[in-house]
CSV table of N, CA, C and O in Angstrom, one decimal:
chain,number,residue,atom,x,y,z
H,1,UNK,N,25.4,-20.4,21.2
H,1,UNK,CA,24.5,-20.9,20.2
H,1,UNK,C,25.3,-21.0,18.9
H,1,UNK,O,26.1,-20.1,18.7
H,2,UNK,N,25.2,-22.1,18.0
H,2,UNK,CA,25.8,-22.2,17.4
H,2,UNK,C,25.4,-21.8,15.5
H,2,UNK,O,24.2,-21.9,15.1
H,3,UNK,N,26.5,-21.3,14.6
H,3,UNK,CA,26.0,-20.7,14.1
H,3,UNK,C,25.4,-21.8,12.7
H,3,UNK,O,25.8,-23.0,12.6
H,4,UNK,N,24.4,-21.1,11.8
H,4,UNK,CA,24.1,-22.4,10.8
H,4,UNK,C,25.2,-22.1,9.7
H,4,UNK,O,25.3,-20.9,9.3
H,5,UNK,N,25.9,-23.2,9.2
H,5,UNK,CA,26.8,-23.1,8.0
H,5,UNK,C,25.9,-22.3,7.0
H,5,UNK,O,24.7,-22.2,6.9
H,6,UNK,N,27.1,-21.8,6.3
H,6,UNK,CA,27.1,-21.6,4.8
H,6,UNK,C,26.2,-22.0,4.1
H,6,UNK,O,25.4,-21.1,4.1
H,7,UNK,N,25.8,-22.7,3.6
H,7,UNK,CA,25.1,-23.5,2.9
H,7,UNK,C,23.8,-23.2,3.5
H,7,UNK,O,22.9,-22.6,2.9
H,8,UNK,N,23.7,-23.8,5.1
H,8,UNK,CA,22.4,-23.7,5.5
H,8,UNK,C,21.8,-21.9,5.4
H,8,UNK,O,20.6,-21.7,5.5
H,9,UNK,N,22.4,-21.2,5.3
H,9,UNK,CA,22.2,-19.7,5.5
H,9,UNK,C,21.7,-19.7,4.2
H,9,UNK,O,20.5,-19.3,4.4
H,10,UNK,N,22.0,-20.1,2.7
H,10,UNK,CA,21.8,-19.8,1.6
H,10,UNK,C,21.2,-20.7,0.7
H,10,UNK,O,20.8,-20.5,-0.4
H,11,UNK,N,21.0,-21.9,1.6
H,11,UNK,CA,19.7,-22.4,0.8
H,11,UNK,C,18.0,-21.9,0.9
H,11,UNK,O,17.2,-22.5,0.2
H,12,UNK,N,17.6,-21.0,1.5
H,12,UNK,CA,16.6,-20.5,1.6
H,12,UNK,C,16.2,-19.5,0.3
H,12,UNK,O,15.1,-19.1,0.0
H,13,UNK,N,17.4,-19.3,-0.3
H,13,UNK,CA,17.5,-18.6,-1.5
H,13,UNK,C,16.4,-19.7,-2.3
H,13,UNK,O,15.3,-19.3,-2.8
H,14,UNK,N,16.7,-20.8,-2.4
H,14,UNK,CA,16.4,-21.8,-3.4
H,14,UNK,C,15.5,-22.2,-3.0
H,14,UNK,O,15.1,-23.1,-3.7
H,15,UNK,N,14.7,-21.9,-2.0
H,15,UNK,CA,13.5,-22.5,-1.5
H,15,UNK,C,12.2,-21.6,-2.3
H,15,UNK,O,12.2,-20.4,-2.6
H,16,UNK,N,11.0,-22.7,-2.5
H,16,UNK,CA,10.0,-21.9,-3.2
H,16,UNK,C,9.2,-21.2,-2.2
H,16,UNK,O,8.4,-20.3,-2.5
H,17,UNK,N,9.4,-21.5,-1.3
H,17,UNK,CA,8.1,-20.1,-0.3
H,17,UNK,C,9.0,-18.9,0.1
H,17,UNK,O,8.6,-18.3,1.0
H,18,UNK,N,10.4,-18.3,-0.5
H,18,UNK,CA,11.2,-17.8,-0.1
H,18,UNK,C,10.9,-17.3,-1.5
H,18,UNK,O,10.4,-16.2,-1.4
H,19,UNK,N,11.0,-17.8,-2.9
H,19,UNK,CA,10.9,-17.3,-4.2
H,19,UNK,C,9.2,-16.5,-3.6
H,19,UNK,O,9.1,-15.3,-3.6
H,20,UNK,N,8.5,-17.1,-3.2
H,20,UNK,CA,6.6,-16.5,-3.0
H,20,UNK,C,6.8,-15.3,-2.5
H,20,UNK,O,6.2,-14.3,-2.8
H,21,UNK,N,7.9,-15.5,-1.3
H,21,UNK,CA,7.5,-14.1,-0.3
H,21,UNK,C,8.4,-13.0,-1.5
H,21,UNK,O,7.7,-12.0,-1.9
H,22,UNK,N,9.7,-13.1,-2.1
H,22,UNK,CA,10.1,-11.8,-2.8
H,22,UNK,C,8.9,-11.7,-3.9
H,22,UNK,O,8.7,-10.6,-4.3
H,23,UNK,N,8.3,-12.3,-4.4
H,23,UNK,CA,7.5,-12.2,-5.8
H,23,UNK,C,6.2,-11.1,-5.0
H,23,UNK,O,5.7,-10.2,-5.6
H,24,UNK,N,5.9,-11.4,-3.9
H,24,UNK,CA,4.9,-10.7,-2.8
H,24,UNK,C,5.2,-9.1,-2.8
H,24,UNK,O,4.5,-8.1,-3.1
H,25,UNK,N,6.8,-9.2,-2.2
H,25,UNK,CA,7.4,-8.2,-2.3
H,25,UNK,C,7.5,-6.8,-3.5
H,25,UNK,O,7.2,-5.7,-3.4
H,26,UNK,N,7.9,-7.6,-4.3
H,26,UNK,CA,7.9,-7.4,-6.0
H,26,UNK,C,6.8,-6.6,-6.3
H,26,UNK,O,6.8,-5.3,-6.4
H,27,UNK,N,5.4,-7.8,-6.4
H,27,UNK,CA,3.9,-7.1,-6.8
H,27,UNK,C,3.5,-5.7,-6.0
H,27,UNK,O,3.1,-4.7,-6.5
H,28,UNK,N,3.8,-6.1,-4.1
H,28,UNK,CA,3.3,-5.1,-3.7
H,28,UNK,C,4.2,-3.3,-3.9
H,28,UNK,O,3.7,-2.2,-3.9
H,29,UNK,N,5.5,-3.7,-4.1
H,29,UNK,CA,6.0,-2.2,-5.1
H,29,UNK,C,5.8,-2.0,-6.3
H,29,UNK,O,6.1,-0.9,-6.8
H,30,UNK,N,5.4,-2.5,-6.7
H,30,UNK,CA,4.6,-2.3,-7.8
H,30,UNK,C,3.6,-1.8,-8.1
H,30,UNK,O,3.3,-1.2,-9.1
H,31,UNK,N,2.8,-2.2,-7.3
H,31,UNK,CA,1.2,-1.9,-7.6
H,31,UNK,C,1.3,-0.5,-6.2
H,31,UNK,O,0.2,0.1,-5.9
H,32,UNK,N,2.2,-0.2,-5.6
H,32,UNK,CA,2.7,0.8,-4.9
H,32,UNK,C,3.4,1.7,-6.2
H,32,UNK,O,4.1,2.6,-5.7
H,33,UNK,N,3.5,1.8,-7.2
H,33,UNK,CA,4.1,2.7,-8.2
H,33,UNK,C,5.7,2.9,-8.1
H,33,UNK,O,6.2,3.6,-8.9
H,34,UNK,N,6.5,2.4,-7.1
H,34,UNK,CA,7.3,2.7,-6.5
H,34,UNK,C,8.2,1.9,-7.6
H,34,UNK,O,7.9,0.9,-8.3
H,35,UNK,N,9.6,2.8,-7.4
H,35,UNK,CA,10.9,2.0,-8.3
H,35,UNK,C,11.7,1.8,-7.3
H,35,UNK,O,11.8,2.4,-6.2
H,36,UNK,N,12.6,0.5,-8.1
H,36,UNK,CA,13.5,0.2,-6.9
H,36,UNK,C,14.4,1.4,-6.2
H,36,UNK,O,14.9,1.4,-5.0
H,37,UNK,N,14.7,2.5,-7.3
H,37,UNK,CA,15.6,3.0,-7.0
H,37,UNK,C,14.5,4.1,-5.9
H,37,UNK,O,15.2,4.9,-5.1
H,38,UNK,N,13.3,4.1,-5.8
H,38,UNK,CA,12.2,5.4,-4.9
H,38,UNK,C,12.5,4.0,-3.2
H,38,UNK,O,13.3,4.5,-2.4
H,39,UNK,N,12.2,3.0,-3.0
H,39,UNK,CA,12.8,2.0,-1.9
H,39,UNK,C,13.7,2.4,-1.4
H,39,UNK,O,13.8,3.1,-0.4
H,40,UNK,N,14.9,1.9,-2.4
H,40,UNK,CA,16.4,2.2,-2.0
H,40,UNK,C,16.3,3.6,-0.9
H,40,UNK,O,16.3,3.6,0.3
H,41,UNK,N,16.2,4.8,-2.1
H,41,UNK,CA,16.2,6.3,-1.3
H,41,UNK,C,15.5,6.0,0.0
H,41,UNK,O,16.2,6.0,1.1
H,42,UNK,N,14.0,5.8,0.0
H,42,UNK,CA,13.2,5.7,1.5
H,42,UNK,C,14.1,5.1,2.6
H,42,UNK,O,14.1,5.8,3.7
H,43,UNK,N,15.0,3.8,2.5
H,43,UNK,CA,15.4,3.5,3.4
H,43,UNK,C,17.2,3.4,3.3
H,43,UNK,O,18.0,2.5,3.9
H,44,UNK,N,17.6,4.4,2.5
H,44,UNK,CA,19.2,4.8,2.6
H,44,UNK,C,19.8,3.8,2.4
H,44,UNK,O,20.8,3.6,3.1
H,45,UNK,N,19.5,2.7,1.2
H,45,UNK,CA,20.5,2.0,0.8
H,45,UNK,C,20.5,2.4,-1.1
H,45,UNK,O,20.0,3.2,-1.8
H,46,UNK,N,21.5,1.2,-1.3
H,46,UNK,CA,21.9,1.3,-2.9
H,46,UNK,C,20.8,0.8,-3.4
H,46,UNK,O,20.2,0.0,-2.7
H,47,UNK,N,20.0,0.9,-4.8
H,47,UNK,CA,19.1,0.3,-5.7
H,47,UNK,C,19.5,-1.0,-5.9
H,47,UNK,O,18.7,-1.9,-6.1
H,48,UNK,N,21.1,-1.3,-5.9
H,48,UNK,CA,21.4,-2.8,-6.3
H,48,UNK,C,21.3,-3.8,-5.0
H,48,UNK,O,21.3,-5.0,-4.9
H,49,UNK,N,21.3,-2.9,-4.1
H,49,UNK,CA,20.4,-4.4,-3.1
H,49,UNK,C,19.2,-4.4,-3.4
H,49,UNK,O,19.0,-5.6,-3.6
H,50,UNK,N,18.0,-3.6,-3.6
H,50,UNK,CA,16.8,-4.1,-3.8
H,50,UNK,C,16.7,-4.8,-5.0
H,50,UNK,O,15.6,-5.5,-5.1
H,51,UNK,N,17.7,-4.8,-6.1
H,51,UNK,CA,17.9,-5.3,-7.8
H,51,UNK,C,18.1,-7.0,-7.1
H,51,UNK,O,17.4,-7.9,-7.3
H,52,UNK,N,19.3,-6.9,-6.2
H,52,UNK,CA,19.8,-8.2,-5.7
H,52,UNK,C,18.6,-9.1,-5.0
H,52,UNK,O,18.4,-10.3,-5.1
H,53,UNK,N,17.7,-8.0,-4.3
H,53,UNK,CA,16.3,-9.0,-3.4
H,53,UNK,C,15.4,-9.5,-4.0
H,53,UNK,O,15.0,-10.6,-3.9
H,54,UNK,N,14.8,-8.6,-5.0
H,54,UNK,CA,14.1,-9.1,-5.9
H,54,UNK,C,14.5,-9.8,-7.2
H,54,UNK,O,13.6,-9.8,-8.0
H,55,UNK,N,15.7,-10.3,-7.5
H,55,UNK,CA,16.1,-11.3,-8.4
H,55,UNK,C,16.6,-12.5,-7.5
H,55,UNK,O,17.2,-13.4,-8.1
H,56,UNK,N,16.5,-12.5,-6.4
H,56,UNK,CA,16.7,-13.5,-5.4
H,56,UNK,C,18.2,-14.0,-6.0
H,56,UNK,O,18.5,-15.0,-6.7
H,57,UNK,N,18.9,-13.2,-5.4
H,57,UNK,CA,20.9,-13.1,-5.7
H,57,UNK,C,21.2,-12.6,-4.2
H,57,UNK,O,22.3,-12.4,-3.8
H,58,UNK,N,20.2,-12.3,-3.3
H,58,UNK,CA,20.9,-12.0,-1.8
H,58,UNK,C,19.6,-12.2,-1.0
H,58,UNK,O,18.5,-12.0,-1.4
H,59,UNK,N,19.8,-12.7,0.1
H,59,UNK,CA,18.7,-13.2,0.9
H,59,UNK,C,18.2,-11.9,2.1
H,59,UNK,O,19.0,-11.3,2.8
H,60,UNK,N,17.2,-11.7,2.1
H,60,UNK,CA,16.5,-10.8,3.0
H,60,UNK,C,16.2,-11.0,4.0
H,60,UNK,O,15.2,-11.7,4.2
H,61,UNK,N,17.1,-10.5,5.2
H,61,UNK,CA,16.8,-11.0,6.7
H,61,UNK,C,15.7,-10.6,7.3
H,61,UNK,O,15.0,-9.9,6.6
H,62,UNK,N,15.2,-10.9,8.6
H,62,UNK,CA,13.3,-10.6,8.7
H,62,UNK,C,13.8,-9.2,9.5
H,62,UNK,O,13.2,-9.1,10.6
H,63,UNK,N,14.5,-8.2,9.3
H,63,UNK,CA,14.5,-7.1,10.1
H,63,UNK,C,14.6,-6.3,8.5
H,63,UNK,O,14.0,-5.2,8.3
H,64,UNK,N,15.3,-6.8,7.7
H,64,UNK,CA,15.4,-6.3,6.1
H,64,UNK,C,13.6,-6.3,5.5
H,64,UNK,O,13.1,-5.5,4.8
H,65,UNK,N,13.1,-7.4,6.0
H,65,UNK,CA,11.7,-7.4,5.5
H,65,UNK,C,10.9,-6.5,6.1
H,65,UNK,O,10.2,-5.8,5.3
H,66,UNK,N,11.0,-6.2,7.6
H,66,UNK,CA,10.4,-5.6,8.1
H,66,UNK,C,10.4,-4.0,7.7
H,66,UNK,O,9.4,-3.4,7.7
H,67,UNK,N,11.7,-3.3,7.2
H,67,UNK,CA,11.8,-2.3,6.5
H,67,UNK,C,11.5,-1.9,5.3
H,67,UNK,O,11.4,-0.7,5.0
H,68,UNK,N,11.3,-2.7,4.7
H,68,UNK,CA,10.7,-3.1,3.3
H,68,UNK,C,9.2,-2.3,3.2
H,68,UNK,O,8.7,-1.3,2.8
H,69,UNK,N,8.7,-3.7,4.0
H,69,UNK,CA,7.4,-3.6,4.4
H,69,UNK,C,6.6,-2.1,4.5
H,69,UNK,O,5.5,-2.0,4.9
């Protein structure tokens, strides 16, 4: 299977239903009281990837969503 370039991997960044789902994202920690850095801890990463997801500067794969979630 062949893999999608560069480009095609990271234009979904710039796509507006890709901007809808982190803004989704965003509201629902939020209105969860939750900071990026209380995320981060729950699932053992750095706060600057969740800083990176929700300023849409790194794209979130659907197994990344799914932990999220």
């Amino acid at each position: 299977m062949a893999h999608p370039s560069r480009k095609a991997r990271t234009a979904s960044l710039h796509d507006e239903a890709y901007a809808e789902l982190v803004q989704a994202v965003v509201k629902k920690r939020l209105k969860s009281g939750l900071s990026q850095q209380a995320v981060a801890d729950a699932l053992g990463w750095n706060q600057s990837i969740i800083a990176k997801i929700e300023s849409v500067q790194r794209r979130m794969d659907a197994i990344e969503l799914i932990r999220i979630a």
